[in-house]
Amino acid sequence: MRLWSSLLLLAALCLCIFAGWVLSGPFPLSDWASAPLASFALAQGRNPAPIQLVRPVAPAQYSAMAQLGQNLFFDKSLSASGQLSCASCHDPQNHYGPPSASPVVYGGPEMKSPGLRAVPSLDYLSTQANFSIGPEQGETDTPATLPQLAAAAATATRATKTAQSTASAAANLVPMGGLFWDGRADTLMAQAKGPLTSPFEMDGGSDATIAAKLQASPYAAQFTALFGDDIFQNPRFVVAEALFAIARYEMEDQDFHSFTSKYDYWLEGKARMSQAEMRGYQLFNDPAKGDCAACHLDQPTPDHRPPLFTDTQYEALGVPRNPHIPANANQDYFDMGLCGPIREDLKSLTQYCGMFLTPTLRNSATRKVFFHNGVYHNLHDVVEFYNLRDVAPGRIYPTGPDGKVEKFNDLPAKYQANIDRTDPPLNRELGDAPALSDAEVNDIVAFLKTLTDGYKPKGG
């Protein structure tokens, strides 16, 4: 009798411990009821349905073109100052993002010309589609011009995106794809040419000037070996081949798209997440909480390609103005993304003013500047921006001389209707409770740190 009583007491104690574990965990009771085995695995930080990811296949060695591109990527002599290369702003040690916390880079002949935007990362761009407006076109569709698509989009109702339903938004006529914050480049070649010739970056000069530097470089023989002895007689051609070589290097070097984060290995069942990381993962996907996955897609594709953590669409978020950007000293200056001042072909399409590309969140934990204007310097402040922008704007924006909060102070009032006020948690009103508690903000940041490449799984 005493044995049975002891066993029943032990069973009751175990049940209480298990119930406490369930109730204190990141997953609701309904999940445990509907999928107990999966919930048990998730509560332990394991993926209950691991898959084998299909990563890009690394070449056995660089092609001759990629070897040339690598030399070009690190060559400071191509800049007017002799102090900037591609790698100066896109630092391999910082996952090809900026190495410093400065919102902009200074370039030009004397390294005194400030840029206009924060440096984006070159990570995970090899599959980026060309810039377009609207849903993906089928193979038999007749391509429409940007003005035609924009005209159609102007009368379309904006679809609300949530982490659990992105299909309707994806089908909507919205800008997507392209490189740079404003999508003005469609290829890695065009992207490489931007900084090379920009007067406030490398400022390399004309094709003739760049070609002369290439001909005098230590790797000039690589050009003649690949393209013939007369390659340097045509400056435009040699510069085009140089840009293609840089693109090949970025395609072939797996460091640009290694998919070696803790989250990647968790998807494969080779890593466990901590309780904080699991709670953050749940909040990241919860439309009533972070709803981050609505734009930063976190699930593998049907063919098991790793998620890129971006839908590559454009959003106007209304981030606060950064007074540390020299151009912003002019109160009449505004960076409006898709409709200027750098991009010029969409200036008349004012429904896109204030929109910038949604970047990948991979390796975001190692970045030192966030958003197009580099106004934030850590992930905690970034998550808090989404959490507090509308419910407590006084904690996000400055107060003007009249004592009023200057909400959306980095976009002219006539374009502020473009700002996203529909996607959770940006659909809340002044005085509402924030979607996330302080602890939940920290949990989302903990999850975002699992997206940093270079994780070594146990036994891997």
CSV table of C-alpha atoms in Angstrom, one decimal:
chain,number,residue,atom,x,y,z
A,1,MET,CA,0.0,0.0,0.0
A,2,ARG,CA,2.8,2.4,0.9
A,3,LEU,CA,4.5,1.5,-2.4
A,4,TRP,CA,1.4,2.4,-4.4
A,5,SER,CA,1.0,5.6,-2.4
A,6,SER,CA,4.6,6.6,-3.0
A,7,LEU,CA,4.2,5.8,-6.7
A,8,LEU,CA,1.1,7.9,-7.0
A,9,LEU,CA,2.7,10.8,-5.1
A,10,LEU,CA,5.7,10.6,-7.5
A,11,ALA,CA,3.4,10.5,-10.5
A,12,ALA,CA,1.5,13.5,-9.2
A,13,LEU,CA,4.7,15.4,-8.6
A,14,CYS,CA,6.0,14.6,-12.1
A,15,LEU,CA,2.6,15.7,-13.5
A,16,CYS,CA,2.8,19.0,-11.7
A,17,ILE,CA,6.3,19.6,-12.9
A,18,PHE,CA,5.3,18.8,-16.4
A,19,ALA,CA,2.2,21.0,-16.2
A,20,GLY,CA,4.4,23.9,-14.9
A,21,TRP,CA,6.8,23.3,-17.7
A,22,VAL,CA,4.0,23.4,-20.3
A,23,LEU,CA,2.3,26.5,-18.8
A,24,SER,CA,5.6,28.4,-18.5
A,25,GLY,CA,6.8,27.5,-22.0
A,26,PRO,CA,6.5,29.6,-25.2
A,27,PHE,CA,3.7,27.5,-26.7
A,28,PRO,CA,0.0,27.8,-25.9
A,29,LEU,CA,-1.9,24.9,-24.3
A,30,SER,CA,-3.9,24.5,-27.5
A,31,ASP,CA,-0.7,23.5,-29.3
A,32,TRP,CA,0.1,20.9,-26.7
A,33,ALA,CA,-3.4,19.5,-27.1
A,34,SER,CA,-3.3,19.4,-30.9
A,35,ALA,CA,0.3,18.3,-31.4
A,36,PRO,CA,1.8,17.1,-28.2
A,37,LEU,CA,4.9,15.4,-29.7
A,38,ALA,CA,5.8,18.4,-31.8
A,39,SER,CA,5.2,20.7,-28.8
A,40,PHE,CA,7.4,18.5,-26.6
A,41,ALA,CA,10.2,18.7,-29.2
A,42,LEU,CA,9.8,22.5,-29.5
A,43,ALA,CA,9.8,23.0,-25.8
A,44,GLN,CA,13.2,21.3,-25.7
A,45,GLY,CA,14.5,23.6,-28.4
A,46,ARG,CA,14.4,21.0,-31.1
A,47,ASN,CA,12.8,21.1,-34.6
A,48,PRO,CA,10.1,18.4,-34.6
A,49,ALA,CA,10.2,18.2,-38.4
A,50,PRO,CA,13.8,18.6,-39.6
A,51,ILE,CA,14.6,18.8,-43.3
A,52,GLN,CA,17.8,18.7,-45.4
A,53,LEU,CA,18.4,22.2,-46.7
A,54,VAL,CA,19.6,22.6,-50.3
A,55,ARG,CA,22.4,25.1,-50.1
A,56,PRO,CA,24.3,26.6,-53.1
A,57,VAL,CA,27.0,24.3,-54.3
A,58,ALA,CA,30.5,25.7,-53.8
A,59,PRO,CA,32.9,25.3,-56.7
A,60,ALA,CA,36.0,23.2,-56.1
A,61,GLN,CA,38.0,26.4,-56.8
A,62,TYR,CA,37.4,29.9,-58.1
A,63,SER,CA,37.1,30.3,-61.8
A,64,ALA,CA,39.7,32.5,-63.5
A,65,MET,CA,37.0,35.2,-63.7
A,66,ALA,CA,36.2,35.0,-60.0
A,67,GLN,CA,39.9,35.1,-59.1
A,68,LEU,CA,40.1,38.4,-61.1
A,69,GLY,CA,37.0,39.6,-59.3
A,70,GLN,CA,38.5,38.9,-55.9
A,71,ASN,CA,41.5,41.1,-56.7
A,72,LEU,CA,39.2,43.8,-57.9
A,73,PHE,CA,37.0,43.6,-54.8
A,74,PHE,CA,39.9,44.4,-52.5
A,75,ASP,CA,41.8,46.9,-54.7
A,76,LYS,CA,41.9,50.4,-53.2
A,77,SER,CA,43.8,51.9,-56.1
A,78,LEU,CA,40.6,52.0,-58.2
A,79,SER,CA,39.3,54.8,-56.0
A,80,ALA,CA,40.2,58.5,-56.4
A,81,SER,CA,41.5,58.6,-52.9
A,82,GLY,CA,43.4,55.3,-53.1
A,83,GLN,CA,41.9,54.4,-49.8
A,84,LEU,CA,38.5,52.7,-50.7
A,85,SER,CA,37.8,49.4,-52.2
A,86,CYS,CA,34.6,47.4,-52.3
A,87,ALA,CA,35.7,45.6,-49.2
A,88,SER,CA,36.2,48.9,-47.3
A,89,CYS,CA,32.4,49.3,-47.0
A,90,HIS,CA,31.4,45.7,-47.5
A,91,ASP,CA,33.7,44.1,-45.0
A,92,PRO,CA,34.1,40.3,-45.1
A,93,GLN,CA,34.6,40.4,-41.3
A,94,ASN,CA,31.2,42.0,-40.9
A,95,HIS,CA,29.3,39.8,-43.3
A,96,TYR,CA,29.9,42.2,-46.2
A,97,GLY,CA,28.2,45.0,-44.3
A,98,PRO,CA,29.8,48.3,-43.0
A,99,PRO,CA,32.6,47.9,-40.5
A,100,SER,CA,31.7,51.0,-38.5
A,101,ALA,CA,28.6,52.6,-36.7
A,102,SER,CA,28.7,55.7,-38.9
A,103,PRO,CA,25.4,56.1,-40.7
A,104,VAL,CA,27.1,57.0,-44.0
A,105,VAL,CA,30.6,56.5,-45.5
A,106,TYR,CA,32.9,59.3,-46.5
A,107,GLY,CA,34.5,59.0,-49.9
A,108,GLY,CA,35.7,61.1,-52.9
A,109,PRO,CA,39.2,62.2,-53.7
A,110,GLU,CA,40.0,63.5,-50.2
A,111,MET,CA,37.6,61.1,-48.2
A,112,LYS,CA,35.5,64.1,-47.2
A,113,SER,CA,32.4,63.6,-49.3
A,114,PRO,CA,29.6,62.1,-47.2
A,115,GLY,CA,27.2,59.5,-48.6
A,116,LEU,CA,23.5,59.7,-48.3
A,117,ARG,CA,22.5,56.3,-46.9
A,118,ALA,CA,23.7,53.5,-44.7
A,119,VAL,CA,25.7,50.8,-46.5
A,120,PRO,CA,23.6,47.7,-47.2
A,121,SER,CA,25.0,44.3,-46.9
A,122,LEU,CA,26.1,42.3,-50.0
A,123,ASP,CA,25.1,39.0,-48.3
A,124,TYR,CA,22.4,36.8,-49.9
A,125,LEU,CA,21.9,38.9,-53.1
A,126,SER,CA,22.8,36.3,-55.7
A,127,THR,CA,19.1,35.3,-56.2
A,128,GLN,CA,17.6,38.7,-56.0
A,129,ALA,CA,15.1,39.3,-58.8
A,130,ASN,CA,15.1,42.4,-61.0
A,131,PHE,CA,13.1,45.4,-59.8
A,132,SER,CA,9.4,45.2,-60.7
A,133,ILE,CA,6.0,46.4,-59.6
A,134,GLY,CA,3.3,43.8,-59.1
A,135,PRO,CA,3.0,40.0,-58.8
A,136,GLU,CA,5.5,37.7,-60.4
A,137,GLN,CA,4.9,37.4,-64.1
A,138,GLY,CA,4.3,34.0,-65.7
A,139,GLU,CA,6.3,32.9,-68.7
A,140,THR,CA,3.6,33.8,-71.2
A,141,ASP,CA,2.7,37.2,-69.7
A,142,THR,CA,3.5,40.3,-71.7
A,143,PRO,CA,5.8,42.5,-69.7
A,144,ALA,CA,4.3,45.8,-68.7
A,145,THR,CA,6.3,49.0,-68.3
A,146,LEU,CA,6.9,50.5,-64.9
A,147,PRO,CA,4.6,53.4,-65.6
A,148,GLN,CA,1.8,50.9,-66.6
A,149,LEU,CA,2.3,48.8,-63.5
A,150,ALA,CA,2.4,51.9,-61.3
A,151,ALA,CA,-0.8,53.2,-62.7
A,152,ALA,CA,-2.5,49.9,-62.0
A,153,ALA,CA,-1.0,49.9,-58.5
A,154,ALA,CA,-2.3,53.4,-57.7
A,155,THR,CA,-5.9,52.1,-57.7
A,156,ALA,CA,-5.2,48.8,-55.9
A,157,THR,CA,-6.1,48.3,-52.3
A,158,ARG,CA,-3.1,47.6,-50.1
A,159,ALA,CA,-3.2,44.1,-48.7
A,160,THR,CA,-2.4,43.5,-45.1
A,161,LYS,CA,0.6,41.3,-44.5
A,162,THR,CA,0.8,38.9,-41.5
A,163,ALA,CA,3.2,36.2,-40.6
A,164,GLN,CA,0.5,33.6,-41.3
A,165,SER,CA,-0.9,35.0,-44.5
A,166,THR,CA,1.4,36.7,-47.0
A,167,ALA,CA,-0.2,35.4,-50.2
A,168,SER,CA,-2.7,38.3,-50.7
A,169,ALA,CA,0.0,40.8,-50.2
A,170,ALA,CA,2.4,39.1,-52.6
A,171,ALA,CA,-0.3,39.1,-55.3
A,172,ASN,CA,-0.8,42.9,-54.8
A,173,LEU,CA,0.8,45.4,-57.1
A,174,VAL,CA,3.7,46.4,-55.0
A,175,PRO,CA,7.4,47.2,-55.8
A,176,MET,CA,9.8,44.3,-55.3
A,177,GLY,CA,13.3,43.1,-56.2
A,178,GLY,CA,16.3,45.1,-57.3
A,179,LEU,CA,19.5,46.1,-55.5
A,180,PHE,CA,20.4,49.0,-53.3
A,181,TRP,CA,17.9,50.5,-50.8
A,182,ASP,CA,15.9,51.9,-53.8
A,183,GLY,CA,16.2,48.9,-56.2
A,184,ARG,CA,17.8,51.0,-58.9
A,185,ALA,CA,20.3,48.2,-60.0
A,186,ASP,CA,19.1,44.9,-61.3
A,187,THR,CA,22.4,43.0,-61.5
A,188,LEU,CA,25.5,42.5,-59.3
A,189,MET,CA,27.4,44.2,-62.2
A,190,ALA,CA,25.3,47.3,-62.0
A,191,GLN,CA,25.5,47.3,-58.2
A,192,ALA,CA,29.3,47.2,-58.3
A,193,LYS,CA,29.5,50.1,-60.7
A,194,GLY,CA,27.4,52.3,-58.4
A,195,PRO,CA,30.1,52.8,-55.7
A,196,LEU,CA,32.9,52.6,-58.2
A,197,THR,CA,31.8,55.8,-59.9
A,198,SER,CA,29.9,57.6,-57.2
A,199,PRO,CA,31.4,61.0,-56.3
A,200,PHE,CA,30.9,60.3,-52.6
A,201,GLU,CA,32.2,56.8,-52.6
A,202,MET,CA,35.2,55.4,-54.7
A,203,ASP,CA,34.8,58.1,-57.3
A,204,GLY,CA,36.7,56.1,-59.8
A,205,GLY,CA,36.0,58.5,-62.7
A,206,SER,CA,35.4,57.7,-66.4
A,207,ASP,CA,35.7,54.3,-68.1
A,208,ALA,CA,39.0,55.6,-69.5
A,209,THR,CA,40.4,56.5,-66.1
A,210,ILE,CA,39.3,53.2,-64.6
A,211,ALA,CA,40.7,51.2,-67.5
A,212,ALA,CA,44.1,53.0,-67.2
A,213,LYS,CA,44.3,51.9,-63.5
A,214,LEU,CA,43.3,48.4,-64.4
A,215,GLN,CA,46.0,48.3,-67.1
A,216,ALA,CA,48.6,49.4,-64.5
A,217,SER,CA,47.5,47.0,-61.8
A,218,PRO,CA,49.4,43.9,-60.7
A,219,TYR,CA,46.7,41.7,-62.1
A,220,ALA,CA,46.6,43.3,-65.6
A,221,ALA,CA,47.9,40.0,-67.0
A,222,GLN,CA,44.7,38.3,-65.8
A,223,PHE,CA,42.7,40.6,-68.1
A,224,THR,CA,44.8,39.8,-71.1
A,225,ALA,CA,44.8,36.1,-70.3
A,226,LEU,CA,41.0,36.1,-70.2
A,227,PHE,CA,40.1,38.6,-72.9
A,228,GLY,CA,43.1,38.9,-75.2
A,229,ASP,CA,46.0,41.3,-75.6
A,230,ASP,CA,44.0,44.1,-77.0
A,231,ILE,CA,41.5,44.3,-74.1
A,232,PHE,CA,42.7,47.6,-72.8
A,233,GLN,CA,42.2,49.3,-76.2
A,234,ASN,CA,38.4,49.5,-75.4
A,235,PRO,CA,37.9,51.1,-71.9
A,236,ARG,CA,34.1,50.6,-71.9
A,237,PHE,CA,34.6,46.9,-72.6
A,238,VAL,CA,37.4,46.4,-70.0
A,239,VAL,CA,35.3,48.1,-67.3
A,240,ALA,CA,32.3,45.9,-68.1
A,241,GLU,CA,34.4,42.8,-67.8
A,242,ALA,CA,35.8,44.0,-64.5
A,243,LEU,CA,32.3,44.5,-63.1
A,244,PHE,CA,31.3,41.0,-64.4
A,245,ALA,CA,34.4,39.6,-62.7
A,246,ILE,CA,33.3,41.1,-59.4
A,247,ALA,CA,29.9,39.6,-59.8
A,248,ARG,CA,31.4,36.2,-60.5
A,249,TYR,CA,33.4,36.5,-57.3
A,250,GLU,CA,30.3,37.3,-55.3
A,251,MET,CA,28.5,34.4,-56.9
A,252,GLU,CA,31.2,31.8,-56.4
A,253,ASP,CA,32.5,32.7,-52.9
A,254,GLN,CA,30.2,30.9,-50.5
A,255,ASP,CA,30.8,33.4,-47.7
A,256,PHE,CA,28.3,35.7,-49.5
A,257,HIS,CA,25.6,33.0,-49.0
A,258,SER,CA,26.8,30.3,-46.7
A,259,PHE,CA,23.5,29.5,-44.9
A,260,THR,CA,25.5,28.4,-41.8
A,261,SER,CA,23.5,30.0,-39.0
A,262,LYS,CA,22.3,28.3,-35.9
A,263,TYR,CA,18.7,28.6,-37.3
A,264,ASP,CA,19.8,26.8,-40.5
A,265,TYR,CA,21.1,23.9,-38.5
A,266,TRP,CA,18.0,24.0,-36.3
A,267,LEU,CA,15.9,23.5,-39.4
A,268,GLU,CA,18.0,20.5,-40.2
A,269,GLY,CA,17.7,19.1,-36.7
A,270,LYS,CA,21.4,19.6,-35.9
A,271,ALA,CA,21.0,22.4,-33.3
A,272,ARG,CA,18.8,23.2,-30.3
A,273,MET,CA,17.6,26.7,-29.6
A,274,SER,CA,17.5,28.1,-26.0
A,275,GLN,CA,14.2,28.9,-24.3
A,276,ALA,CA,14.7,32.6,-25.1
A,277,GLU,CA,15.4,31.9,-28.7
A,278,MET,CA,12.3,29.6,-29.0
A,279,ARG,CA,10.1,32.2,-27.4
A,280,GLY,CA,11.6,34.8,-29.8
A,281,TYR,CA,10.9,32.5,-32.8
A,282,GLN,CA,7.3,32.1,-31.6
A,283,LEU,CA,6.9,35.9,-31.3
A,284,PHE,CA,8.6,36.5,-34.6
A,285,ASN,CA,5.8,34.4,-36.3
A,286,ASP,CA,2.9,35.5,-34.2
A,287,PRO,CA,0.7,38.1,-36.0
A,288,ALA,CA,-0.6,39.4,-32.7
A,289,LYS,CA,2.9,40.0,-31.4
A,290,GLY,CA,6.0,40.7,-33.6
A,291,ASP,CA,4.6,39.6,-36.9
A,292,CYS,CA,8.1,39.9,-38.2
A,293,ALA,CA,7.8,36.9,-40.6
A,294,ALA,CA,5.1,38.8,-42.6
A,295,CYS,CA,8.0,40.6,-44.4
A,296,HIS,CA,11.0,38.6,-43.2
A,297,LEU,CA,10.0,35.2,-44.5
A,298,ASP,CA,11.5,32.5,-42.2
A,299,GLN,CA,10.4,29.2,-43.7
A,300,PRO,CA,12.3,27.1,-46.3
A,301,THR,CA,10.9,27.0,-49.8
A,302,PRO,CA,9.0,24.0,-51.1
A,303,ASP,CA,12.2,22.7,-52.7
A,304,HIS,CA,14.1,23.0,-49.3
A,305,ARG,CA,16.0,26.2,-50.2
A,306,PRO,CA,16.9,28.1,-46.9
A,307,PRO,CA,14.8,31.1,-46.2
A,308,LEU,CA,16.2,34.5,-47.1
A,309,PHE,CA,14.3,36.4,-44.3
A,310,THR,CA,13.0,39.0,-46.7
A,311,ASP,CA,10.1,39.1,-49.2
A,312,THR,CA,12.2,41.7,-51.2
A,313,GLN,CA,9.3,44.1,-51.2
A,314,TYR,CA,9.4,47.8,-50.4
A,315,GLU,CA,7.9,49.5,-47.3
A,316,ALA,CA,7.5,53.0,-46.0
A,317,LEU,CA,8.0,52.7,-42.3
A,318,GLY,CA,8.5,56.3,-41.2
A,319,VAL,CA,11.7,55.8,-39.3
A,320,PRO,CA,12.9,58.9,-37.5
A,321,ARG,CA,15.2,61.4,-39.2
A,322,ASN,CA,18.9,60.9,-38.5
A,323,PRO,CA,20.5,64.2,-37.7
A,324,HIS,CA,24.0,62.6,-38.1
A,325,ILE,CA,23.7,62.4,-41.9
A,326,PRO,CA,25.2,65.7,-43.2
A,327,ALA,CA,22.6,66.0,-46.0
A,328,ASN,CA,19.9,66.2,-43.3
A,329,ALA,CA,21.3,69.5,-42.1
A,330,ASN,CA,19.2,71.0,-44.9
A,331,GLN,CA,15.7,70.9,-43.5
A,332,ASP,CA,14.3,70.8,-47.0
A,333,TYR,CA,16.2,67.6,-48.0
A,334,PHE,CA,14.4,64.3,-47.7
A,335,ASP,CA,15.5,60.9,-48.8
A,336,MET,CA,12.4,59.4,-50.3
A,337,GLY,CA,13.7,56.1,-51.5
A,338,LEU,CA,12.0,54.9,-54.6
A,339,CYS,CA,11.0,58.4,-55.8
A,340,GLY,CA,14.4,60.0,-55.2
A,341,PRO,CA,16.8,61.7,-54.9
A,342,ILE,CA,19.2,59.0,-56.1
A,343,ARG,CA,16.7,57.0,-58.2
A,344,GLU,CA,15.1,59.2,-60.8
A,345,ASP,CA,12.9,57.1,-63.0
A,346,LEU,CA,10.1,56.9,-60.4
A,347,LYS,CA,10.0,60.5,-59.2
A,348,SER,CA,6.5,61.1,-60.5
A,349,LEU,CA,5.1,58.0,-58.8
A,350,THR,CA,4.5,59.7,-55.5
A,351,GLN,CA,2.7,56.7,-54.0
A,352,TYR,CA,6.1,55.2,-53.5
A,353,CYS,CA,7.8,58.1,-51.8
A,354,GLY,CA,9.3,56.9,-48.5
A,355,MET,CA,9.6,53.3,-49.6
A,356,PHE,CA,12.8,51.3,-49.1
A,357,LEU,CA,13.8,47.7,-49.7
A,358,THR,CA,13.1,45.2,-47.0
A,359,PRO,CA,16.6,43.7,-46.2
A,360,THR,CA,17.4,40.2,-45.1
A,361,LEU,CA,17.7,39.7,-41.4
A,362,ARG,CA,20.5,37.2,-41.8
A,363,ASN,CA,23.6,38.4,-40.0
A,364,SER,CA,21.7,41.4,-38.7
A,365,ALA,CA,23.0,40.9,-35.2
A,366,THR,CA,26.5,41.9,-36.3
A,367,ARG,CA,25.4,45.1,-38.0
A,368,LYS,CA,26.1,48.4,-36.4
A,369,VAL,CA,23.7,50.6,-38.4
A,370,PHE,CA,20.0,49.8,-39.3
A,371,PHE,CA,17.5,51.1,-41.8
A,372,HIS,CA,18.3,53.2,-44.8
A,373,ASN,CA,19.5,56.1,-42.7
A,374,GLY,CA,21.4,54.2,-40.1
A,375,VAL,CA,19.4,55.8,-37.3
A,376,TYR,CA,19.6,52.8,-35.0
A,377,HIS,CA,22.7,50.9,-33.9
A,378,ASN,CA,21.3,47.7,-32.3
A,379,LEU,CA,18.5,45.2,-32.8
A,380,HIS,CA,16.8,46.0,-29.5
A,381,ASP,CA,16.2,49.6,-30.7
A,382,VAL,CA,15.0,48.3,-34.1
A,383,VAL,CA,12.4,46.0,-32.5
A,384,GLU,CA,11.3,48.8,-30.1
A,385,PHE,CA,10.7,51.1,-33.1
A,386,TYR,CA,8.1,48.7,-34.5
A,387,ASN,CA,6.7,48.1,-31.0
A,388,LEU,CA,6.3,51.7,-29.9
A,389,ARG,CA,6.1,53.8,-33.2
A,390,ASP,CA,2.3,54.3,-32.9
A,391,VAL,CA,1.5,53.5,-29.3
A,392,ALA,CA,4.2,55.7,-27.7
A,393,PRO,CA,5.7,57.9,-30.5
A,394,GLY,CA,7.3,60.2,-27.9
A,395,ARG,CA,9.8,57.4,-27.2
A,396,ILE,CA,10.7,57.2,-30.9
A,397,TYR,CA,10.6,60.7,-32.4
A,398,PRO,CA,11.9,64.1,-31.2
A,399,THR,CA,9.7,66.9,-29.8
A,400,GLY,CA,9.4,70.1,-31.7
A,401,PRO,CA,9.6,73.7,-30.4
A,402,ASP,CA,5.8,73.6,-30.0
A,403,GLY,CA,6.0,70.7,-27.6
A,404,LYS,CA,4.4,68.2,-30.1
A,405,VAL,CA,6.0,64.9,-31.1
A,406,GLU,CA,7.4,65.2,-34.6
A,407,LYS,CA,6.1,61.8,-35.8
A,408,PHE,CA,7.3,60.7,-39.3
A,409,ASN,CA,9.7,63.6,-39.3
A,410,ASP,CA,11.8,62.2,-42.2
A,411,LEU,CA,9.1,62.3,-44.9
A,412,PRO,CA,7.1,65.3,-46.1
A,413,ALA,CA,3.6,65.4,-44.8
A,414,LYS,CA,2.1,65.1,-48.2
A,415,TYR,CA,3.6,61.6,-48.6
A,416,GLN,CA,3.0,60.3,-45.1
A,417,ALA,CA,-0.1,58.5,-46.3
A,418,ASN,CA,2.3,56.0,-47.9
A,419,ILE,CA,3.5,54.9,-44.5
A,420,ASP,CA,2.5,51.4,-43.4
A,421,ARG,CA,-0.3,51.6,-40.8
A,422,THR,CA,-2.0,48.3,-41.6
A,423,ASP,CA,0.5,45.5,-41.0
A,424,PRO,CA,0.7,44.4,-37.4
A,425,PRO,CA,2.1,45.7,-35.1
A,426,LEU,CA,2.0,49.0,-37.0
A,427,ASN,CA,-1.8,49.1,-37.0
A,428,ARG,CA,-2.1,50.2,-33.3
A,429,GLU,CA,-3.2,53.6,-32.1
A,430,LEU,CA,-1.8,56.1,-29.7
A,431,GLY,CA,-2.2,54.9,-26.1
A,432,ASP,CA,-2.8,51.2,-27.0
A,433,ALA,CA,-0.8,48.7,-25.2
A,434,PRO,CA,2.4,47.7,-27.0
A,435,ALA,CA,2.3,44.4,-28.8
A,436,LEU,CA,5.5,43.3,-27.0
A,437,SER,CA,6.7,43.4,-23.4
A,438,ASP,CA,10.3,44.3,-22.6
A,439,ALA,CA,11.0,40.6,-22.1
A,440,GLU,CA,9.4,39.7,-25.4
A,441,VAL,CA,11.5,42.3,-27.2
A,442,ASN,CA,14.6,40.7,-25.7
A,443,ASP,CA,13.4,37.3,-26.8
A,444,ILE,CA,13.0,38.4,-30.4
A,445,VAL,CA,16.5,39.8,-30.4
A,446,ALA,CA,17.7,36.5,-29.0
A,447,PHE,CA,16.1,34.7,-31.9
A,448,LEU,CA,17.6,37.2,-34.4
A,449,LYS,CA,21.0,36.3,-33.1
A,450,THR,CA,20.5,32.7,-34.3
A,451,LEU,CA,20.6,34.1,-37.9
A,452,THR,CA,24.4,34.8,-37.8
A,453,ASP,CA,26.5,32.7,-40.1
A,454,GLY,CA,29.4,30.7,-38.8
A,455,TYR,CA,27.6,28.5,-36.3
A,456,LYS,CA,29.3,25.2,-35.6
A,457,PRO,CA,26.8,22.5,-34.6
A,458,LYS,CA,27.9,19.8,-32.1
A,459,GLY,CA,29.3,16.9,-34.0
A,460,GLY,CA,29.3,18.8,-37.2
